[in-house]
Short mmCIF file of C-alpha atoms in Angstrom, two decimals:
data_model
loop_
_atom_site.label_atom_id
_atom_site.label_comp_id
_atom_site.label_asym_id
_atom_site.label_seq_id
_atom_site.Cartn_x
_atom_site.Cartn_y
_atom_site.Cartn_z
CA MET A 74 -35.44 34.75 -28.58
CA PRO A 75 -33.13 38.08 -28.91
CA GLN A 76 -32.04 36.71 -25.20
CA ARG A 77 -31.53 33.34 -26.34
CA HIS A 78 -29.36 34.90 -29.28
CA ARG A 79 -27.27 36.95 -27.12
CA TYR A 80 -26.51 34.21 -24.94
CA LEU A 81 -25.37 31.82 -27.86
CA LYS A 82 -23.11 34.44 -29.42
CA PHE A 83 -21.67 35.19 -25.40
CA LEU A 84 -20.92 31.21 -25.41
CA ALA A 85 -19.24 31.38 -28.77
CA ARG A 86 -16.95 34.74 -27.46
CA MET A 87 -16.16 32.35 -24.11
CA ARG A 88 -14.65 29.69 -27.12
CA ARG A 89 -12.99 31.94 -29.06
CA GLN A 90 -11.13 33.56 -25.80
CA LYS A 91 -10.55 30.32 -24.17
CA ARG A 92 -8.65 29.04 -27.47
CA LYS A 93 -7.03 32.25 -27.59
CA LEU A 94 -5.79 31.72 -23.95
CA TRP A 95 -4.70 28.30 -25.00
CA LEU A 96 -2.64 29.49 -28.16
CA SER A 97 -0.61 32.35 -26.42
CA ASN A 98 0.19 29.99 -23.26
CA SER A 99 1.53 26.86 -25.69
CA GLY A 100 2.70 28.86 -28.78
CA ASP A 101 5.44 26.86 -30.57
CA TRP A 102 4.83 23.97 -28.23
CA GLN A 103 1.71 22.45 -29.83
CA TRP A 104 3.23 20.03 -31.27
CA LEU A 105 4.03 18.28 -28.16
CA VAL A 106 0.59 18.00 -27.45
CA SER A 107 -0.02 14.10 -27.24
CA LYS A 108 -2.97 12.25 -28.55
CA PRO A 109 -4.13 8.88 -26.81
CA THR A 110 -2.82 5.72 -28.49
CA PRO A 111 -5.09 4.26 -31.37
CA MET A 112 -7.19 1.44 -29.84
CA ALA A 113 -5.59 -1.02 -32.34
CA SER A 114 -2.35 -0.43 -30.97
CA LEU A 115 -2.90 -0.45 -27.55
CA ASN A 116 -5.31 -3.54 -27.94
CA ARG A 117 -1.97 -5.28 -29.78
CA LEU A 118 0.20 -3.77 -26.58
CA LEU A 119 -1.98 -5.00 -23.54
CA TRP A 120 -2.47 -8.21 -25.44
CA ARG A 121 1.02 -8.87 -25.29
CA GLU A 122 1.34 -8.23 -22.08
CA SER A 123 -1.01 -10.25 -20.66
CA VAL A 124 -0.16 -13.67 -22.68
CA PRO A 125 1.55 -16.28 -19.69
CA SER A 126 4.86 -16.02 -21.68
CA LEU A 127 8.27 -18.30 -20.83
CA SER A 128 9.78 -14.65 -19.65
CA PHE A 129 7.07 -13.35 -17.85
CA PHE A 130 7.31 -16.25 -14.83
CA VAL A 131 10.90 -16.13 -15.14
CA MET A 132 10.93 -12.61 -14.35
CA LEU A 133 8.18 -12.82 -11.85
CA THR A 134 9.77 -15.90 -9.76
CA LEU A 135 13.20 -13.74 -10.14
CA SER A 136 11.09 -10.76 -8.65
CA GLY A 137 9.42 -12.95 -5.84
CA VAL A 138 12.82 -14.41 -5.06
CA ILE A 139 14.39 -11.09 -4.73
CA ALA A 140 11.62 -9.60 -2.66
CA THR A 141 11.42 -12.60 0.00
CA LEU A 142 15.32 -12.22 0.37
CA GLY A 143 14.89 -8.59 0.96
CA LEU A 144 11.87 -8.92 3.18
CA LEU A 145 13.68 -11.51 5.56
CA ALA A 146 16.99 -9.13 5.30
CA GLY A 147 15.18 -6.26 5.95
CA SER A 148 16.59 -4.38 2.82
CA THR A 149 13.63 -1.77 1.36
CA ALA A 150 16.15 -1.37 -1.39
CA THR A 151 15.81 -4.82 -2.30
CA VAL A 152 12.15 -4.97 -2.45
CA ILE A 153 12.12 -1.73 -4.69
CA GLY A 154 14.33 -3.21 -7.12
CA ALA A 155 11.81 -6.48 -6.78
CA MET A 156 8.98 -4.14 -8.12
CA ILE A 157 10.97 -2.68 -10.78
CA ILE A 158 11.56 -6.13 -12.57
CA ALA A 159 7.94 -7.42 -11.59
CA PRO A 160 5.74 -7.86 -14.84
CA LEU A 161 2.59 -8.25 -13.03
CA MET A 162 1.14 -4.80 -13.77
CA GLY A 163 1.01 -5.50 -17.40
CA PRO A 164 -1.89 -8.13 -17.15
CA ILE A 165 -3.68 -6.04 -14.20
CA ILE A 166 -3.98 -2.91 -16.73
CA GLY A 167 -5.31 -5.30 -18.88
CA ILE A 168 -7.68 -6.45 -17.17
CA ALA A 169 -9.54 -2.81 -16.50
CA TYR A 170 -8.61 -2.36 -20.28
CA ALA A 171 -10.75 -5.11 -21.26
CA ILE A 172 -13.48 -4.30 -18.82
CA ALA A 173 -13.62 -0.57 -20.31
CA VAL A 174 -14.00 -1.88 -24.03
CA SER A 175 -15.88 -5.43 -23.19
CA ASN A 176 -12.96 -7.42 -24.43
CA ARG A 177 -13.75 -11.11 -22.84
CA ARG A 178 -11.57 -12.62 -24.72
CA LEU A 179 -8.60 -10.35 -23.08
CA MET A 180 -10.43 -9.88 -19.65
CA LYS A 181 -10.02 -14.16 -19.47
CA ARG A 182 -6.33 -14.67 -20.87
CA ALA A 183 -5.48 -11.19 -18.36
CA GLY A 184 -7.00 -12.64 -15.80
CA MET A 185 -5.68 -16.71 -16.13
CA THR A 186 -2.24 -14.75 -16.02
CA LEU A 187 -2.64 -12.86 -13.29
CA LEU A 188 -3.98 -16.06 -11.42
CA TRP A 189 -1.05 -18.26 -12.70
CA GLY A 190 1.12 -15.62 -12.00
CA THR A 191 -0.05 -15.21 -8.34
CA LEU A 192 0.21 -18.95 -7.40
CA VAL A 193 3.95 -18.99 -8.87
CA THR A 194 4.90 -15.77 -6.88
CA VAL A 195 3.16 -16.67 -3.80
CA LEU A 196 4.60 -20.45 -4.00
CA SER A 197 8.52 -19.14 -5.18
CA SER A 198 8.28 -16.92 -1.86
CA ALA A 199 7.29 -20.03 0.07
CA LEU A 200 9.77 -21.91 -0.99
CA ILE A 201 12.51 -19.59 -0.43
CA ALA A 202 11.64 -18.47 2.98
CA GLY A 203 11.15 -22.39 3.89
CA LEU A 204 14.87 -22.78 2.66
CA ILE A 205 16.04 -20.44 4.85
CA GLY A 206 14.42 -21.46 7.52
CA LEU A 207 14.24 -17.48 9.77
CA GLN A 208 11.21 -17.44 11.68
CA ILE A 209 11.60 -13.79 11.70
CA LEU A 210 8.53 -10.64 11.45
CA ASN A 211 10.70 -7.56 11.02
CA ASP A 212 9.39 -4.41 10.13
CA GLU A 213 9.41 -4.76 6.33
CA ILE A 214 7.03 -8.02 6.81
CA LEU A 215 5.21 -6.25 9.35
CA LEU A 216 4.28 -2.82 7.18
CA ARG A 217 2.75 -5.46 4.52
CA THR A 218 0.01 -7.24 6.93
CA GLU A 219 -1.87 -4.20 7.93
CA PRO A 220 -3.55 -2.60 5.22
CA THR A 221 -5.86 1.10 5.46
CA LEU A 222 -7.57 3.27 3.06
CA ILE A 223 -4.41 5.23 2.63
CA ASP A 224 -3.14 1.95 0.64
CA LEU A 225 -6.25 1.71 -1.28
CA MET A 226 -5.93 5.36 -2.41
CA VAL A 227 -2.53 5.10 -2.86
CA ALA A 228 -3.63 1.92 -5.23
CA MET A 229 -6.23 4.28 -6.80
CA ALA A 230 -3.48 6.68 -7.95
CA ALA A 231 -1.25 3.52 -9.24
CA GLY A 232 -3.87 2.25 -11.56
CA ALA A 233 -5.14 5.61 -12.96
CA ALA A 234 -0.98 6.36 -13.45
CA GLY A 235 -0.30 2.97 -15.14
CA ALA A 236 -3.66 3.61 -17.05
CA PHE A 237 -2.61 6.77 -18.54
CA ALA A 238 1.11 5.61 -19.14
CA LYS A 239 -0.43 3.00 -21.39
CA SER A 240 -2.40 5.36 -23.36
CA ARG A 241 0.02 7.58 -23.83
CA LYS A 242 3.43 6.72 -25.59
CA HIS A 243 5.37 9.91 -24.62
CA VAL A 244 4.80 9.35 -20.56
CA ALA A 245 4.92 5.53 -21.17
CA ASP A 246 8.84 5.63 -19.53
CA ALA A 247 6.94 6.36 -16.18
CA PHE A 248 5.47 2.87 -15.85
CA PRO A 249 8.66 1.53 -13.90
CA GLY A 250 7.42 4.59 -11.07
CA VAL A 251 3.85 3.34 -11.44
CA ALA A 252 5.09 -0.74 -10.25
CA ILE A 253 7.13 0.80 -7.57
CA SER A 254 4.56 3.21 -5.92
CA VAL A 255 1.72 0.45 -5.56
CA ALA A 256 3.53 -2.78 -3.85
CA LEU A 257 2.07 -5.68 -6.14
CA VAL A 258 4.94 -8.80 -5.73
CA PRO A 259 5.83 -8.14 -1.96
CA PRO A 260 2.60 -8.94 -0.43
CA LEU A 261 2.76 -11.77 -2.13
CA SER A 262 6.13 -12.65 -1.02
CA VAL A 263 5.04 -11.72 2.80
CA MET A 264 1.85 -14.26 2.01
CA GLY A 265 4.62 -17.27 1.03
CA ILE A 266 6.24 -15.98 4.10
CA GLY A 267 3.27 -16.40 6.26
CA LEU A 268 2.81 -19.58 4.66
CA ALA A 269 6.02 -20.87 5.09
CA GLN A 270 5.95 -19.80 8.43
CA LEU A 271 2.44 -21.05 9.10
CA ASP A 272 1.24 -17.55 10.53
CA PRO A 273 -2.21 -17.26 9.80
CA GLU A 274 -2.16 -13.27 10.40
CA VAL A 275 0.32 -12.70 8.13
CA PHE A 276 -1.05 -14.61 5.64
CA SER A 277 -4.26 -12.97 5.60
CA GLY A 278 -3.03 -9.53 6.34
CA SER A 279 -0.92 -9.50 2.93
CA THR A 280 -3.89 -11.08 1.03
CA LEU A 281 -5.88 -8.01 2.15
CA LEU A 282 -3.43 -5.28 0.62
CA PHE A 283 -2.75 -7.55 -2.45
CA ALA A 284 -6.47 -7.31 -2.80
CA THR A 285 -6.93 -3.90 -1.94
CA ASN A 286 -4.23 -3.09 -4.91
CA LEU A 287 -5.29 -5.59 -7.22
CA THR A 288 -8.96 -3.31 -6.81
CA GLY A 289 -7.66 0.18 -6.38
CA ILE A 290 -5.55 -0.28 -9.64
CA ILE A 291 -8.21 -1.81 -12.02
CA PHE A 292 -11.14 0.51 -10.04
CA SER A 293 -9.24 3.86 -11.11
CA GLY A 294 -8.12 2.29 -14.47
CA ILE A 295 -11.12 1.38 -16.09
CA LEU A 296 -12.29 5.17 -15.39
CA VAL A 297 -8.82 6.19 -17.20
CA PHE A 298 -9.89 4.43 -19.86
CA LEU A 299 -13.39 5.65 -20.53
CA TRP A 300 -12.01 8.93 -20.11
CA GLN A 301 -9.30 8.46 -22.84
CA ARG A 302 -12.70 7.07 -25.08
CA TYR A 303 -11.64 3.61 -25.05
CA GLY A 304 -15.08 1.83 -24.94
CA ASN A 305 -18.17 3.53 -23.32
CA LEU A 306 -20.05 3.55 -20.21
CA ALA A 307 -22.66 1.33 -21.08
CA ARG A 308 -20.83 -1.83 -21.64
CA ALA A 309 -18.59 -1.25 -18.90
CA GLN A 310 -21.05 -0.58 -16.69
CA GLY A 311 -21.70 -4.31 -15.17
CA GLY A 312 -17.56 -4.18 -14.34
CA ILE A 313 -17.39 -0.77 -12.70
CA LEU A 314 -20.47 -2.07 -10.22
CA LEU A 315 -18.32 -5.31 -9.25
CA SER A 316 -15.71 -3.27 -8.75
CA THR A 317 -17.17 -0.96 -6.64
CA LEU A 318 -18.75 -3.55 -4.77
CA THR A 319 -15.25 -5.11 -4.28
CA MET A 320 -14.25 -1.47 -3.11
CA VAL A 321 -16.86 -0.78 -0.50
CA LEU A 322 -16.55 -4.31 0.74
CA ILE A 323 -12.52 -4.17 1.24
CA GLY A 324 -12.90 -0.93 2.37
CA ILE A 325 -14.85 -1.55 5.65
CA PRO A 326 -11.51 -3.82 7.05
CA LEU A 327 -9.39 -1.35 5.59
CA GLY A 328 -11.46 1.96 7.45
CA PHE A 329 -11.38 -0.38 10.44
CA SER A 330 -7.49 -0.65 10.42
CA LEU A 331 -7.05 2.97 9.58
CA ASN A 332 -9.14 3.93 12.97
CA ASN A 333 -7.00 1.66 14.54
CA LEU A 334 -3.84 3.32 13.69
CA LEU A 335 -5.15 6.88 14.27
CA VAL A 336 -6.00 5.61 18.01
CA GLN A 337 -2.55 4.24 17.87
CA ALA A 338 -1.13 7.27 17.04
CA ASN A 339 -3.03 9.56 19.33
CA SER A 340 -3.08 6.83 22.39
CA ARG A 341 1.15 6.67 22.06
CA GLU A 342 1.31 10.50 22.22
CA ARG A 343 -0.70 10.76 25.15
CA VAL A 344 1.04 7.86 26.85
CA ASP A 345 4.59 9.14 25.86
CA ARG A 346 3.48 13.10 27.18
CA LEU A 347 1.88 11.05 30.72
CA ILE A 348 4.96 9.32 31.27
CA ARG A 349 7.89 12.03 30.88
CA ASN A 350 5.71 14.26 32.46
CA GLU A 351 3.68 13.22 35.15
CA LEU A 352 3.94 9.34 35.85
CA PRO A 353 6.24 9.61 39.39
CA LEU A 354 8.26 6.58 37.69
CA SER A 355 10.06 8.92 35.66
CA ASP A 356 11.73 10.42 38.34
CA ARG A 357 13.48 7.50 39.22
CA ALA A 358 13.94 5.57 35.60
CA LEU A 359 14.54 6.82 32.42
CA LEU A 360 11.89 5.74 29.33
CA GLN A 361 13.63 4.11 26.73
CA ASN A 362 11.14 3.17 24.43
CA VAL A 363 7.12 3.40 24.00
CA ASP A 364 5.37 0.35 22.03
CA LEU A 365 1.17 0.17 21.82
CA HIS A 366 -1.18 -1.55 19.71
CA GLN A 367 -4.58 -2.51 19.99
CA ASP A 368 -5.94 -5.68 20.78
CA ARG A 369 -9.78 -6.77 20.30
CA GLY A 370 -10.50 -3.21 22.04
CA LEU A 371 -7.56 -3.85 24.81
CA LEU A 372 -4.50 -1.09 24.40
CA LYS A 373 -1.64 -2.76 25.20
CA VAL A 374 1.54 -0.58 26.42
CA THR A 375 4.97 -1.68 26.39
CA LEU A 376 7.64 0.63 28.35
CA ASP A 377 11.29 0.10 28.47
CA PHE A 378 12.88 1.96 31.11
CA GLN A 379 16.47 2.11 32.38
CA ALA A 380 17.06 2.35 35.64
CA PRO A 381 19.57 0.85 38.55
CA PRO A 382 18.90 -2.58 40.36
CA HIS A 383 15.98 -2.33 42.65
CA THR A 384 14.37 1.15 41.42
CA ILE A 385 11.24 -0.45 40.49
CA THR A 386 8.83 -2.89 41.90
CA ALA A 387 5.80 -4.50 41.39
CA VAL A 388 3.74 -2.01 43.15
CA ASP A 389 5.09 0.54 41.07
CA VAL A 390 3.64 -1.19 37.73
CA GLN A 391 0.39 -1.55 39.27
CA GLN A 392 0.20 2.00 40.25
CA SER A 393 1.59 2.93 36.68
CA GLN A 394 -1.19 0.93 35.26
CA ILE A 395 -4.07 2.62 37.32
CA PHE A 396 -2.72 5.55 36.78
CA LEU A 397 -3.18 5.16 32.79
CA GLU A 398 -5.87 3.57 33.06
CA GLU A 399 -7.77 6.64 34.76
CA GLN A 400 -5.87 9.35 32.51
CA LEU A 401 -6.77 7.69 28.95
CA GLU A 402 -10.14 6.37 30.67
CA GLN A 403 -9.86 3.12 29.12
CA PRO A 404 -8.09 -0.41 30.00
CA ILE A 405 -4.73 -0.96 29.84
CA ASP A 406 -2.40 -4.02 29.83
CA LEU A 407 0.83 -2.79 30.67
CA THR A 408 3.92 -4.53 30.37
CA LEU A 409 7.06 -2.78 32.09
CA ARG A 410 10.67 -4.39 31.12
CA VAL A 411 13.57 -2.40 32.90
CA ILE A 412 17.06 -2.52 31.22
CA LEU A 413 19.73 -2.97 34.44
CA ILE A 414 21.73 0.12 35.19
CA GLU A 415 25.08 -1.50 37.05
CA GLU A 416 27.64 1.07 38.46
CA PHE A 417 31.65 0.61 38.92
CA SER A 418 33.48 3.28 40.11
CA VAL A 419 37.37 3.10 40.77
CA PRO A 420 38.69 5.48 43.45
CA SER A 421 42.04 7.42 42.36
CA THR A 422 45.63 6.35 44.03
CA PRO A 423 48.05 8.75 45.24
#
């Protein structure tokens, strides 16, 4: 008993020291310490943002149009602007909150709003892309067709930030930044572009990115709301298990994508070094660009050289392929493109 008494006194003293340290650090700033938004107020706010109103669909449609035009034009600034005005984050956070507090009515309302909003954005983007008729796939579009685990981690961080911003009035101004940090409308617009161009790879890749963002936001949003003591773990257990299972299923292809990205980065560095320093062909031509990508386990390499006419022959290309396969120890599909250099000179006249 005496030992237990001393232990309890030690814990009490540590609590007093901790409070004293907190008060000395915060001082007169204690009035700035925020408290969570009352549950009734937060419930009304998320219900209001989950209503499929006319303003919701107008802003979402305009956001999809702006994002589609920005993607086709390759304008990052335009795409960011579309993310800012898109109201799609509201019902997604509403779903996370509804799961945390086990509110089935709100979950149904927010889910239906999200579903109709998704369809409207994809169809409006497909209509705009079809009317313009540009059959292009630039970097802005392709970047949203190959999601990795990094995108899932970004979505989780953004979902946590969004849920916390909703639960704290003084950080609500950060909510537009959350919408920028995670792409919601751009992948939907890319889905519309893929639909207009009848490109299944673009459509499926952007669909996976949107599903990744949606799952990550909802999962982390649930955890933040539970941490802020909205709802309880026992009632939200089913939703958490479903979200976790979905994340695991989505994480499998994302893991493969990340692995391919790392392999491409390492291969690009090695190929670039080998070509510039050891490939005999580099003595007669100037390397302009190296492009690599994996296709079903086969590394496809495209090299752009600048050289005078008749400098590079088919034998050189074959020898280069053999050299790269031996050095990288894997099969390679090599494409070599030559940019011709023609030199003209005019002697000076006396």
